[in-house]
PDB file of C-alpha atoms in Angstrom:
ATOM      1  CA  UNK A   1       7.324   8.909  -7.665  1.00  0.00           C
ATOM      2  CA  UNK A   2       4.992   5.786  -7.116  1.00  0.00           C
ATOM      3  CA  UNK A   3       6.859   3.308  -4.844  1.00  0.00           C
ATOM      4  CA  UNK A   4       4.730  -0.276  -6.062  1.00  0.00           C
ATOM      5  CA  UNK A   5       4.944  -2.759  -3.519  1.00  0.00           C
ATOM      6  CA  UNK A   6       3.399  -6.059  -3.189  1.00  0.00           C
ATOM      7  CA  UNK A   7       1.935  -6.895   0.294  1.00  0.00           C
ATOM      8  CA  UNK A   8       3.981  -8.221   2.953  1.00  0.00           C
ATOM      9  CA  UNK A   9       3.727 -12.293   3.803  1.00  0.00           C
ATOM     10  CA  UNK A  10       0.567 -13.236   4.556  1.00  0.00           C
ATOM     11  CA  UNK A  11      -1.219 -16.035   7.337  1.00  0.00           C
ATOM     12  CA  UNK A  12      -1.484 -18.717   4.554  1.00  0.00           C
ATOM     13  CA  UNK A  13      -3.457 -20.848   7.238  1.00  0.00           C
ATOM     14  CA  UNK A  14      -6.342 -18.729   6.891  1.00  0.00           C
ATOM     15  CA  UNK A  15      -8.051 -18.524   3.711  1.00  0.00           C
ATOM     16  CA  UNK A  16     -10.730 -15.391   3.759  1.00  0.00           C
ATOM     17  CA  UNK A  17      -8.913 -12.070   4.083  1.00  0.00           C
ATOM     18  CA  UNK A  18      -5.622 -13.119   5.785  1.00  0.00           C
ATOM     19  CA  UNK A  19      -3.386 -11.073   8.049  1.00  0.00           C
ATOM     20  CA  UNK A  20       0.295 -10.743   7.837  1.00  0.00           C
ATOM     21  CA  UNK A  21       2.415 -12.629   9.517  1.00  0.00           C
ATOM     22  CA  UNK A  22       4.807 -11.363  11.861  1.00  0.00           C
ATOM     23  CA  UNK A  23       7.513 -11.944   9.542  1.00  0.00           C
ATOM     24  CA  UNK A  24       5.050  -9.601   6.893  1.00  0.00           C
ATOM     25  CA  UNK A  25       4.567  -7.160   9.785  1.00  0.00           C
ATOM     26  CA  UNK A  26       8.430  -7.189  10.572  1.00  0.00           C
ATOM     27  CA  UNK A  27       8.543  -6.546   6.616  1.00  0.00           C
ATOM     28  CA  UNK A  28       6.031  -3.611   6.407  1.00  0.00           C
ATOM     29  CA  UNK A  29       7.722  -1.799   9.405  1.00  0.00           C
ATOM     30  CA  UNK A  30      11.105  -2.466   7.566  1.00  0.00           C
ATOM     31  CA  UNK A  31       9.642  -0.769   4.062  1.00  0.00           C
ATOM     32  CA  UNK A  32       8.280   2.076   6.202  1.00  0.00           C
ATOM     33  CA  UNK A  33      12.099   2.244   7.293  1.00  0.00           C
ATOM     34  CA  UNK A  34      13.327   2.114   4.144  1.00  0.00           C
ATOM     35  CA  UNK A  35      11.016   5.401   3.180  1.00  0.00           C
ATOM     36  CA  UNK A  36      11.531   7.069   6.311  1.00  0.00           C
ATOM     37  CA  UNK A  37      13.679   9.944   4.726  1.00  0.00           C
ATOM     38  CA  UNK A  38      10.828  10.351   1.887  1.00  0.00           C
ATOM     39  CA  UNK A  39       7.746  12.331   2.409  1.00  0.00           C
ATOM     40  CA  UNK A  40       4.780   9.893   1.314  1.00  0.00           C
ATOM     41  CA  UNK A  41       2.201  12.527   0.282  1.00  0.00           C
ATOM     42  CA  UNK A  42      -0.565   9.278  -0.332  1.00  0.00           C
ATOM     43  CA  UNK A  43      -0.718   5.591   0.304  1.00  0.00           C
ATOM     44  CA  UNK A  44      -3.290   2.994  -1.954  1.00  0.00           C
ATOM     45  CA  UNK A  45      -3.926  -0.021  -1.069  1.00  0.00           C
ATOM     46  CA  UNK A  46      -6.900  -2.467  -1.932  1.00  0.00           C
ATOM     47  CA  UNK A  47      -9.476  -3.357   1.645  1.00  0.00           C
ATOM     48  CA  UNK A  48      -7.789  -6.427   1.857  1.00  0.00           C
ATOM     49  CA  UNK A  49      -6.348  -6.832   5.449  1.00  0.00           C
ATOM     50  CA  UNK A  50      -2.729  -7.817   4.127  1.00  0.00           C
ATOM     51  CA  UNK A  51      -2.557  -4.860   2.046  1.00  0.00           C
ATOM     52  CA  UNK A  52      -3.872  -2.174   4.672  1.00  0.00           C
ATOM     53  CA  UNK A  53      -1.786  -3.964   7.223  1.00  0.00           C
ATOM     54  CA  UNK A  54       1.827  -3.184   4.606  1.00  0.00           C
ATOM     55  CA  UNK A  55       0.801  -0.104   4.184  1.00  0.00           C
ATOM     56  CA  UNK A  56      -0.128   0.578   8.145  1.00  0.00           C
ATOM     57  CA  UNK A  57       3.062   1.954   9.485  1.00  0.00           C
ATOM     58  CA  UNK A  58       3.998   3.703   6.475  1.00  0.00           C
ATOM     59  CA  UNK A  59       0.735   5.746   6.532  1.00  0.00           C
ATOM     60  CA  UNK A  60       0.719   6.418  10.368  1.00  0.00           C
ATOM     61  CA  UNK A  61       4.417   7.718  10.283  1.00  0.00           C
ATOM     62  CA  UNK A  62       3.812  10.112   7.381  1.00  0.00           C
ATOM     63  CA  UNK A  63       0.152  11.127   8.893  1.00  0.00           C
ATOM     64  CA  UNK A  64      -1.917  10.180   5.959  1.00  0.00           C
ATOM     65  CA  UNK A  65      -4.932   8.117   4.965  1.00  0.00           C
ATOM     66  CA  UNK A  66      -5.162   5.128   3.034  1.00  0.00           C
ATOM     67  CA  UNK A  67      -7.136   5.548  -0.347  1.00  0.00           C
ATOM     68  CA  UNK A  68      -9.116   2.312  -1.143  1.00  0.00           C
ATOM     69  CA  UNK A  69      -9.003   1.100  -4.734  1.00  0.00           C
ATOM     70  CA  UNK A  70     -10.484  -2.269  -6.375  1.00  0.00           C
ATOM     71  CA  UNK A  71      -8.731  -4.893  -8.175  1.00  0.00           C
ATOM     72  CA  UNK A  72     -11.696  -4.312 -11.111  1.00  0.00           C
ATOM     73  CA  UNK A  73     -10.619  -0.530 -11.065  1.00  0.00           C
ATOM     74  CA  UNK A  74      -9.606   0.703 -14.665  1.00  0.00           C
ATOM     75  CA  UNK A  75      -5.606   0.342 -14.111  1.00  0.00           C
ATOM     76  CA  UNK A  76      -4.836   3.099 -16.942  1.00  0.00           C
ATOM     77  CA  UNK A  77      -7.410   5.623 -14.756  1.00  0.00           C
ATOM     78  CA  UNK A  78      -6.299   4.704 -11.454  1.00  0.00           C
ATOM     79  CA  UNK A  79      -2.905   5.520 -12.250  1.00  0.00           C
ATOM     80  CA  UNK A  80      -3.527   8.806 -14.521  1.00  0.00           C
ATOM     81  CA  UNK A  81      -5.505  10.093 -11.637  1.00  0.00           C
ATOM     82  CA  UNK A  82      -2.718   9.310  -8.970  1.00  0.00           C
ATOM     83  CA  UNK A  83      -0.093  11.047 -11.628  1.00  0.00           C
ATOM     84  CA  UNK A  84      -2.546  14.194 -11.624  1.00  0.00           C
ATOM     85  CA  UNK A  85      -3.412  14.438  -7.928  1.00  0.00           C
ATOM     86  CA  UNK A  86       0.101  13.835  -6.252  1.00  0.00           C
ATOM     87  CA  UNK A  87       2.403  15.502  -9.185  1.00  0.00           C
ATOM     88  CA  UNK A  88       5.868  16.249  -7.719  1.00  0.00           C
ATOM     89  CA  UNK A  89       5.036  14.044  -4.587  1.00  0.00           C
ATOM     90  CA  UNK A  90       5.408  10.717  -3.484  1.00  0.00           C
ATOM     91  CA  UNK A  91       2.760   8.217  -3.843  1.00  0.00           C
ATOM     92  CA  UNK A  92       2.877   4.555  -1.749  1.00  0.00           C
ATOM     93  CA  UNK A  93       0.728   1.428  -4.026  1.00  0.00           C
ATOM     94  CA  UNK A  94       0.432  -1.709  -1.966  1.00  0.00           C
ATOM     95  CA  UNK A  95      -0.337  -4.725  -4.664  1.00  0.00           C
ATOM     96  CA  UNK A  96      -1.188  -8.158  -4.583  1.00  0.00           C
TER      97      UNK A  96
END
């Protein structure tokens, strides 16, 4: 299962790599909440700080890394290798 999730809300006052704000970081503790009784076996997110920062809690609580992807990144690829690596798991993908 792939559990596709846009980032949380983000500081729209700053305009290069914004943060979340603390309603978005209130948010991403709330979606690692919501998966709390799921196993997350891997967590992508883009280097952007508002989509590492969703995915944060999520990742620490399930002791796991964050793989980096790119918004060029063949979509089709990306996805067909996440189906082959975590098959029978469950996969976080933090979007914007």
């Amino acid at each position: 299962t792939i559990f596709l999730v846009r980032h949380a809300e983000q500081d729209m006052t700053v305009t290069n790599d914004p943060p979340l704000t603390a309603e978005g970081q209130a948010r991403a503790e709330l979606l690692k909440d919501i998966l709390s009784k799921t196993t997350i076996s891997g967590a992508y997110t883009t280097t952007y700080t508002r989509g590492s920062a969703t995915a944060l809690p999520t990742v620490k609580a399930n002791n796991i890394q964050i793989t980096n992807y790119k918004l060029e990144d063949d979509e089709e690829k990306l996805v067909a290798s996440i189906v082959q690596q975590y098959k029978g798991k469950n996969v976080l993908f933090i979007g914007h």
